[in-house]
Amino acid sequence: MNLESLNNPHKTILMAQDKDHKNLNVPPLRFPGFTDEWKKNTLGDIVQVVKAKISTSELQSDSYISTENILPNFAGVNENYNIPDSQNVTKYKAGDILLANIRPYLKKIWLADRSGGCNADVLVFRPNINSSFVYYAIANDKFCNYVMSGAKGIKMPRGDKEQILKFEIGIASKKEQQKIVSLLSIIDERIATQNKIIDNLQSLIKGLIQHLICVGLDKGTWHNYRLSEVLQERNEMNKEYYPVHSVSVSVGIVNQVEYLGRSFAAKDTVHYHVVRYGDIVYTKSPTGNQPYGIIKQSFCQNPVAVSPLYGVYDPISFEIGNILHYYFLNPLNTNNYLLPLIQKGAKNTINITNHRFLENSIPLPISNEEITSVSKTLSSLNSKIELENRALNTLLKERQYLLNMLFI
């Protein structure tokens, strides 16, 4: 743990305590001057479960929270999701702790900084002590593993509220609580700044794509191509039993176990689709502001497998696939491309077959030279994003270390 890198005023006053763990009622790491034992309480002792309701017609666009809004790994929330038709939802206020109660292993916990409403799959806790201290005390793997231990269901496990409220938390004195919260708040501010840097770079990529399209179509150096002209469906089955991956909005093609904490694959994955480096993958699962699915290029160097529900396509060149990947980073581009392709099935289900996915058009450069140039430019910006993401991951690891060491 490199506390110096945090550049905070508390970096010189942390010290290890109780290395032999003879006293179980203090954390491994404490500030000097605090020697008293912590009191043990259950979560139910220090929080009220909020049941008050509010109509969605009273909510602002950034105040409705669903399980989709809360980001995994304690990363905050996404903004501006569609508010459902008028109905009553649980009312929350600033200082409340919101826990997404579906798939607890995703670690979706948020300390609210505003008032609003949330759906029934989100539990709202209102602490009767320092809200930030309680949030940090449960924003860790120990709590999430505890919730999963009592979760019910296999595909979509759901936490047991009564069991959750029995989770034991060590409570420090008010002064020590504030010391801990101050330190962790500084780290969170650094993380928020790092996220803004990454968001700005991603916005730059999206803006650059739109600018190049406008200029290219105006000059006649870009042309609208059907995806069937530049992509071919890959129908390779997983006979070699490659590791199973999923598609994430923020990360792309990711290993299920590493990213989600567990595998959702069938026992036999021989019928799964193989994805090779540079392939385009389309998942039809709706998520957030992309109700018709996600489109990503695979940057996995080795072959991987994905669900047979995904469409996998081999581009005529890596560079073409690369441009498609960055084009579809913009949810508006993705939705505009997919919407005309929707075929309603039985019971009005929305469906886009793997073949039909190729039947719409997007603008692409005509010359191979410009295709290569555009791909290199976008990849260069993405390399900068990856560099900033590595810095973000370092901060997140330091944060997690302190969460594990500063609490019982």
mmCIF file of C-alpha atoms in Angstrom, residues 71-343:
data_model
loop_
_atom_site.group_PDB
_atom_site.id
_atom_site.type_symbol
_atom_site.label_atom_id
_atom_site.label_comp_id
_atom_site.label_asym_id
_atom_site.label_seq_id
_atom_site.Cartn_x
_atom_site.Cartn_y
_atom_site.Cartn_z
ATOM 1 C CA LEU A 71 -22.587 0.672 -10.966
ATOM 2 C CA PRO A 72 -20.678 -2.497 -9.943
ATOM 3 C CA ASN A 73 -17.792 -2.447 -7.474
ATOM 4 C CA PHE A 74 -19.032 0.582 -5.510
ATOM 5 C CA ALA A 75 -18.426 2.879 -8.511
ATOM 6 C CA GLY A 76 -21.379 5.228 -7.962
ATOM 7 C CA VAL A 77 -24.329 5.584 -10.326
ATOM 8 C CA ASN A 78 -25.082 6.273 -13.968
ATOM 9 C CA GLU A 79 -27.226 9.298 -14.691
ATOM 10 C CA ASN A 80 -30.375 10.146 -16.659
ATOM 11 C CA TYR A 81 -32.061 6.813 -17.159
ATOM 12 C CA ASN A 82 -35.677 6.781 -18.312
ATOM 13 C CA ILE A 83 -38.209 7.130 -15.512
ATOM 14 C CA PRO A 84 -40.962 4.481 -15.729
ATOM 15 C CA ASP A 85 -44.624 5.400 -16.148
ATOM 16 C CA SER A 86 -46.278 6.900 -13.107
ATOM 17 C CA GLN A 87 -46.113 4.493 -10.192
ATOM 18 C CA ASN A 88 -45.092 4.486 -6.560
ATOM 19 C CA VAL A 89 -41.443 3.691 -5.804
ATOM 20 C CA THR A 90 -39.378 3.734 -2.609
ATOM 21 C CA LYS A 91 -38.407 7.262 -1.573
ATOM 22 C CA TYR A 92 -34.790 7.931 -0.623
ATOM 23 C CA LYS A 93 -32.912 11.055 0.465
ATOM 24 C CA ALA A 94 -29.312 12.242 0.639
ATOM 25 C CA GLY A 95 -27.377 10.181 3.184
ATOM 26 C CA ASP A 96 -29.358 7.001 2.590
ATOM 27 C CA ILE A 97 -27.538 3.855 1.470
ATOM 28 C CA LEU A 98 -28.959 2.082 -1.586
ATOM 29 C CA LEU A 99 -28.213 -1.603 -2.153
ATOM 30 C CA ALA A 100 -29.100 -3.360 -5.412
ATOM 31 C CA ASN A 101 -30.537 -6.595 -4.068
ATOM 32 C CA ILE A 102 -30.288 -8.609 -7.303
ATOM 33 C CA ARG A 103 -26.955 -10.339 -8.033
ATOM 34 C CA PRO A 104 -25.221 -9.050 -4.855
ATOM 35 C CA TYR A 105 -21.839 -10.269 -6.134
ATOM 36 C CA LEU A 106 -21.787 -7.212 -8.414
ATOM 37 C CA LYS A 107 -21.256 -5.047 -5.292
ATOM 38 C CA LYS A 108 -23.764 -2.367 -6.274
ATOM 39 C CA ILE A 109 -23.975 -0.093 -3.226
ATOM 40 C CA TRP A 110 -24.416 3.696 -3.362
ATOM 41 C CA LEU A 111 -24.380 6.448 -0.734
ATOM 42 C CA ALA A 112 -27.063 8.815 -2.030
ATOM 43 C CA ASP A 113 -26.086 12.446 -2.562
ATOM 44 C CA ARG A 114 -29.623 13.561 -3.542
ATOM 45 C CA SER A 115 -33.280 12.728 -2.977
ATOM 46 C CA GLY A 116 -35.311 10.567 -5.323
ATOM 47 C CA GLY A 117 -37.010 7.222 -5.792
ATOM 48 C CA CYS A 118 -35.883 3.671 -6.546
ATOM 49 C CA ASN A 119 -37.501 0.446 -7.670
ATOM 50 C CA ALA A 120 -38.381 -2.524 -5.466
ATOM 51 C CA ASP A 121 -35.140 -4.360 -6.274
ATOM 52 C CA VAL A 122 -33.154 -1.682 -4.429
ATOM 53 C CA LEU A 123 -33.071 -1.722 -0.617
ATOM 54 C CA VAL A 124 -32.861 1.675 1.107
ATOM 55 C CA PHE A 125 -31.106 1.917 4.486
ATOM 56 C CA ARG A 126 -31.211 5.090 6.600
ATOM 57 C CA PRO A 127 -28.405 5.020 9.221
ATOM 58 C CA ASN A 128 -28.875 6.521 12.673
ATOM 59 C CA ILE A 129 -25.111 7.145 12.938
ATOM 60 C CA ASN A 130 -22.590 8.643 10.473
ATOM 61 C CA SER A 131 -23.962 7.551 7.076
ATOM 62 C CA SER A 132 -20.575 7.632 5.377
ATOM 63 C CA PHE A 133 -19.054 5.407 8.062
ATOM 64 C CA VAL A 134 -21.817 2.816 7.622
ATOM 65 C CA TYR A 135 -21.456 2.982 3.826
ATOM 66 C CA TYR A 136 -17.697 2.373 3.979
ATOM 67 C CA ALA A 137 -18.219 -0.421 6.521
ATOM 68 C CA ILE A 138 -20.329 -2.393 4.005
ATOM 69 C CA ALA A 139 -18.675 -1.295 0.746
ATOM 70 C CA ASN A 140 -16.358 -4.290 0.785
ATOM 71 C CA ASP A 141 -16.028 -7.916 -0.281
ATOM 72 C CA LYS A 142 -16.778 -9.212 3.225
ATOM 73 C CA PHE A 143 -20.279 -7.734 3.212
ATOM 74 C CA CYS A 144 -21.060 -8.758 -0.360
ATOM 75 C CA ASN A 145 -19.891 -12.322 0.296
ATOM 76 C CA TYR A 146 -22.092 -12.388 3.399
ATOM 77 C CA VAL A 147 -25.130 -11.247 1.389
ATOM 78 C CA MET A 148 -24.413 -13.856 -1.290
ATOM 79 C CA SER A 149 -24.193 -16.580 1.378
ATOM 80 C CA GLY A 150 -27.890 -16.090 2.097
ATOM 81 C CA ALA A 151 -29.048 -15.163 -1.407
ATOM 82 C CA LYS A 152 -31.858 -17.136 -3.023
ATOM 83 C CA GLY A 153 -32.001 -18.107 -6.675
ATOM 84 C CA ILE A 154 -29.376 -19.274 -9.171
ATOM 85 C CA LYS A 155 -29.538 -17.212 -12.365
ATOM 86 C CA MET A 156 -30.630 -14.009 -10.613
ATOM 87 C CA PRO A 157 -29.740 -14.477 -6.921
ATOM 88 C CA ARG A 158 -31.500 -12.103 -4.557
ATOM 89 C CA GLY A 159 -30.327 -11.139 -1.069
ATOM 90 C CA ASP A 160 -32.400 -12.036 1.977
ATOM 91 C CA LYS A 161 -33.288 -8.759 3.715
ATOM 92 C CA GLU A 162 -33.654 -10.319 7.156
ATOM 93 C CA GLN A 163 -30.255 -12.005 6.864
ATOM 94 C CA ILE A 164 -28.641 -8.810 5.549
ATOM 95 C CA LEU A 165 -29.787 -6.886 8.627
ATOM 96 C CA LYS A 166 -27.975 -9.412 10.844
ATOM 97 C CA PHE A 167 -24.577 -8.507 9.373
ATOM 98 C CA GLU A 168 -22.216 -7.519 12.207
ATOM 99 C CA ILE A 169 -20.481 -4.139 12.060
ATOM 100 C CA GLY A 170 -17.865 -2.727 14.431
ATOM 101 C CA ILE A 171 -18.696 0.811 15.530
ATOM 102 C CA ALA A 172 -15.903 3.233 16.410
ATOM 103 C CA SER A 173 -16.233 6.388 18.495
ATOM 104 C CA LYS A 174 -17.642 9.430 16.687
ATOM 105 C CA LYS A 175 -14.183 11.028 16.446
ATOM 106 C CA GLU A 176 -12.604 7.900 14.982
ATOM 107 C CA GLN A 177 -15.524 7.465 12.587
ATOM 108 C CA GLN A 178 -14.915 10.979 11.275
ATOM 109 C CA LYS A 179 -11.165 10.379 10.880
ATOM 110 C CA ILE A 180 -11.810 7.259 8.828
ATOM 111 C CA VAL A 181 -14.494 8.940 6.718
ATOM 112 C CA SER A 182 -12.247 11.961 6.029
ATOM 113 C CA LEU A 183 -9.432 9.770 4.723
ATOM 114 C CA LEU A 184 -11.652 7.606 2.533
ATOM 115 C CA SER A 185 -13.508 10.687 1.234
ATOM 116 C CA ILE A 186 -10.216 12.130 -0.027
ATOM 117 C CA ILE A 187 -9.519 8.925 -1.939
ATOM 118 C CA ASP A 188 -13.064 8.950 -3.341
ATOM 119 C CA GLU A 189 -12.547 12.524 -4.567
ATOM 120 C CA ARG A 190 -9.388 11.399 -6.372
ATOM 121 C CA ILE A 191 -11.292 8.492 -7.895
ATOM 122 C CA ALA A 192 -14.102 10.815 -9.019
ATOM 123 C CA THR A 193 -11.552 13.117 -10.682
ATOM 124 C CA GLN A 194 -9.958 10.151 -12.442
ATOM 125 C CA ASN A 195 -13.362 8.990 -13.671
ATOM 126 C CA LYS A 196 -14.014 12.466 -15.100
ATOM 127 C CA ILE A 197 -10.728 12.341 -17.008
ATOM 128 C CA ILE A 198 -11.752 9.000 -18.515
ATOM 129 C CA ASP A 199 -15.279 10.225 -19.289
ATOM 130 C CA ASN A 200 -13.883 13.296 -21.073
ATOM 131 C CA LEU A 201 -11.614 11.135 -23.236
ATOM 132 C CA GLN A 202 -14.509 8.852 -24.105
ATOM 133 C CA SER A 203 -16.608 11.891 -25.040
ATOM 134 C CA LEU A 204 -13.734 13.090 -27.209
ATOM 135 C CA ILE A 205 -13.757 9.790 -29.125
ATOM 136 C CA LYS A 206 -17.526 9.979 -29.649
ATOM 137 C CA GLY A 207 -17.301 13.595 -30.789
ATOM 138 C CA LEU A 208 -14.404 12.875 -33.127
ATOM 139 C CA ILE A 209 -16.305 10.025 -34.796
ATOM 140 C CA GLN A 210 -19.306 12.277 -35.491
ATOM 141 C CA HIS A 211 -17.052 15.043 -36.821
ATOM 142 C CA LEU A 212 -15.222 12.689 -39.181
ATOM 143 C CA ILE A 213 -18.543 11.326 -40.461
ATOM 144 C CA CYS A 214 -19.952 14.795 -41.181
ATOM 145 C CA VAL A 215 -16.788 15.954 -42.942
ATOM 146 C CA GLY A 216 -16.365 12.678 -44.821
ATOM 147 C CA LEU A 217 -19.934 12.523 -46.136
ATOM 148 C CA ASP A 218 -19.751 16.195 -47.127
ATOM 149 C CA LYS A 219 -16.508 15.662 -49.073
ATOM 150 C CA GLY A 220 -17.613 12.341 -50.504
ATOM 151 C CA THR A 221 -14.739 10.442 -48.876
ATOM 152 C CA TRP A 222 -17.145 8.438 -46.694
ATOM 153 C CA HIS A 223 -20.022 6.262 -47.893
ATOM 154 C CA ASN A 224 -22.930 4.425 -46.242
ATOM 155 C CA TYR A 225 -22.182 0.697 -46.239
ATOM 156 C CA ARG A 226 -24.432 -2.151 -45.161
ATOM 157 C CA LEU A 227 -22.760 -4.122 -42.415
ATOM 158 C CA SER A 228 -23.231 -7.215 -44.596
ATOM 159 C CA GLU A 229 -20.610 -5.662 -46.894
ATOM 160 C CA VAL A 230 -17.965 -5.455 -44.171
ATOM 161 C CA LEU A 231 -18.946 -8.205 -41.692
ATOM 162 C CA GLN A 232 -19.500 -11.944 -42.049
ATOM 163 C CA GLU A 233 -21.161 -14.018 -39.358
ATOM 164 C CA ARG A 234 -18.735 -16.363 -37.619
ATOM 165 C CA ASN A 235 -20.458 -19.677 -36.901
ATOM 166 C CA GLU A 236 -17.534 -21.389 -35.188
ATOM 167 C CA MET A 237 -18.572 -23.626 -32.296
ATOM 168 C CA ASN A 238 -16.599 -23.889 -29.049
ATOM 169 C CA LYS A 239 -15.140 -27.359 -29.656
ATOM 170 C CA GLU A 240 -11.896 -26.368 -27.898
ATOM 171 C CA TYR A 241 -13.773 -25.206 -24.772
ATOM 172 C CA TYR A 242 -12.358 -21.694 -24.688
ATOM 173 C CA PRO A 243 -13.110 -19.637 -21.526
ATOM 174 C CA VAL A 244 -16.573 -18.071 -21.452
ATOM 175 C CA HIS A 245 -16.789 -14.280 -21.724
ATOM 176 C CA SER A 246 -19.584 -11.699 -21.563
ATOM 177 C CA VAL A 247 -20.117 -8.256 -23.059
ATOM 178 C CA SER A 248 -19.969 -5.249 -20.732
ATOM 179 C CA VAL A 249 -21.020 -1.711 -21.652
ATOM 180 C CA SER A 250 -18.014 -0.142 -19.945
ATOM 181 C CA VAL A 251 -15.320 -2.807 -20.359
ATOM 182 C CA GLY A 252 -16.213 -4.711 -23.540
ATOM 183 C CA ILE A 253 -15.518 -8.437 -23.933
ATOM 184 C CA VAL A 254 -14.659 -9.672 -20.432
ATOM 185 C CA ASN A 255 -14.093 -12.955 -18.640
ATOM 186 C CA GLN A 256 -17.232 -13.822 -16.677
ATOM 187 C CA VAL A 257 -15.400 -15.058 -13.590
ATOM 188 C CA GLU A 258 -12.922 -12.159 -13.438
ATOM 189 C CA TYR A 259 -15.509 -9.427 -14.040
ATOM 190 C CA LEU A 260 -18.723 -10.844 -12.566
ATOM 191 C CA GLY A 261 -17.193 -13.044 -9.887
ATOM 192 C CA ARG A 262 -18.775 -16.223 -11.206
ATOM 193 C CA SER A 263 -19.690 -18.048 -14.423
ATOM 194 C CA PHE A 264 -23.204 -18.197 -15.836
ATOM 195 C CA ALA A 265 -22.301 -20.619 -18.598
ATOM 196 C CA ALA A 266 -24.073 -23.902 -19.242
ATOM 197 C CA LYS A 267 -22.339 -27.069 -18.036
ATOM 198 C CA ASP A 268 -21.399 -27.935 -21.620
ATOM 199 C CA THR A 269 -20.278 -24.919 -23.687
ATOM 200 C CA VAL A 270 -19.500 -26.746 -26.938
ATOM 201 C CA HIS A 271 -22.505 -25.012 -28.564
ATOM 202 C CA TYR A 272 -21.221 -21.545 -27.557
ATOM 203 C CA HIS A 273 -19.822 -19.220 -30.238
ATOM 204 C CA VAL A 274 -16.098 -18.646 -30.634
ATOM 205 C CA VAL A 275 -14.861 -15.039 -30.710
ATOM 206 C CA ARG A 276 -11.441 -14.269 -32.173
ATOM 207 C CA TYR A 277 -9.298 -11.147 -31.869
ATOM 208 C CA GLY A 278 -10.898 -8.252 -33.757
ATOM 209 C CA ASP A 279 -14.348 -9.851 -34.094
ATOM 210 C CA ILE A 280 -17.495 -7.801 -33.575
ATOM 211 C CA VAL A 281 -19.900 -9.151 -30.935
ATOM 212 C CA TYR A 282 -23.565 -8.168 -30.652
ATOM 213 C CA THR A 283 -25.465 -9.018 -27.472
ATOM 214 C CA LYS A 284 -29.220 -8.508 -27.612
ATOM 215 C CA SER A 285 -29.623 -8.052 -23.863
ATOM 216 C CA PRO A 286 -31.006 -4.579 -23.038
ATOM 217 C CA THR A 287 -29.035 -2.512 -20.586
ATOM 218 C CA GLY A 288 -29.490 1.031 -19.313
ATOM 219 C CA ASN A 289 -29.776 3.495 -22.183
ATOM 220 C CA GLN A 290 -29.132 0.812 -24.798
ATOM 221 C CA PRO A 291 -32.456 -1.071 -24.859
ATOM 222 C CA TYR A 292 -31.683 -3.023 -28.034
ATOM 223 C CA GLY A 293 -28.279 -4.381 -27.019
ATOM 224 C CA ILE A 294 -24.539 -3.693 -27.106
ATOM 225 C CA ILE A 295 -22.003 -3.904 -29.955
ATOM 226 C CA LYS A 296 -18.284 -4.307 -29.166
ATOM 227 C CA GLN A 297 -15.047 -5.398 -30.807
ATOM 228 C CA SER A 298 -13.029 -8.098 -29.057
ATOM 229 C CA PHE A 299 -9.517 -7.122 -28.014
ATOM 230 C CA CYS A 300 -8.873 -10.521 -26.396
ATOM 231 C CA GLN A 301 -5.634 -11.837 -27.897
ATOM 232 C CA ASN A 302 -6.699 -15.477 -27.526
ATOM 233 C CA PRO A 303 -9.990 -17.029 -28.692
ATOM 234 C CA VAL A 304 -12.876 -16.934 -26.202
ATOM 235 C CA ALA A 305 -16.439 -18.258 -26.115
ATOM 236 C CA VAL A 306 -19.697 -16.346 -25.714
ATOM 237 C CA SER A 307 -23.330 -17.342 -25.260
ATOM 238 C CA PRO A 308 -25.106 -18.751 -28.338
ATOM 239 C CA LEU A 309 -27.549 -15.855 -27.896
ATOM 240 C CA TYR A 310 -24.805 -13.453 -29.042
ATOM 241 C CA GLY A 311 -24.040 -12.645 -32.660
ATOM 242 C CA VAL A 312 -20.343 -12.917 -33.627
ATOM 243 C CA TYR A 313 -19.002 -11.349 -36.837
ATOM 244 C CA ASP A 314 -15.661 -11.395 -38.623
ATOM 245 C CA PRO A 315 -14.827 -7.955 -40.155
ATOM 246 C CA ILE A 316 -13.047 -7.646 -43.515
ATOM 247 C CA SER A 317 -10.202 -5.996 -41.598
ATOM 248 C CA PHE A 318 -9.319 -5.277 -38.000
ATOM 249 C CA GLU A 319 -9.404 -1.541 -38.789
ATOM 250 C CA ILE A 320 -13.003 -1.686 -40.083
ATOM 251 C CA GLY A 321 -14.032 -3.567 -36.956
ATOM 252 C CA ASN A 322 -12.194 -0.967 -34.912
ATOM 253 C CA ILE A 323 -14.117 1.923 -36.470
ATOM 254 C CA LEU A 324 -17.397 0.057 -35.887
ATOM 255 C CA HIS A 325 -16.436 -0.465 -32.243
ATOM 256 C CA TYR A 326 -15.866 3.241 -31.625
ATOM 257 C CA TYR A 327 -18.923 4.244 -33.684
ATOM 258 C CA PHE A 328 -21.148 2.092 -31.472
ATOM 259 C CA LEU A 329 -19.635 3.498 -28.263
ATOM 260 C CA ASN A 330 -22.279 6.194 -28.675
ATOM 261 C CA PRO A 331 -25.598 4.758 -27.398
ATOM 262 C CA LEU A 332 -27.470 7.034 -29.819
ATOM 263 C CA ASN A 333 -25.643 5.503 -32.796
ATOM 264 C CA THR A 334 -26.331 1.993 -31.470
ATOM 265 C CA ASN A 335 -30.031 2.650 -30.902
ATOM 266 C CA ASN A 336 -30.496 4.391 -34.268
ATOM 267 C CA TYR A 337 -28.819 1.488 -36.059
ATOM 268 C CA LEU A 338 -30.735 -1.296 -34.289
ATOM 269 C CA LEU A 339 -34.228 0.227 -34.008
ATOM 270 C CA PRO A 340 -35.213 -0.234 -37.702
ATOM 271 C CA LEU A 341 -34.088 -3.887 -37.535
ATOM 272 C CA ILE A 342 -36.426 -4.924 -34.727
ATOM 273 C CA GLN A 343 -38.863 -7.726 -35.501
#
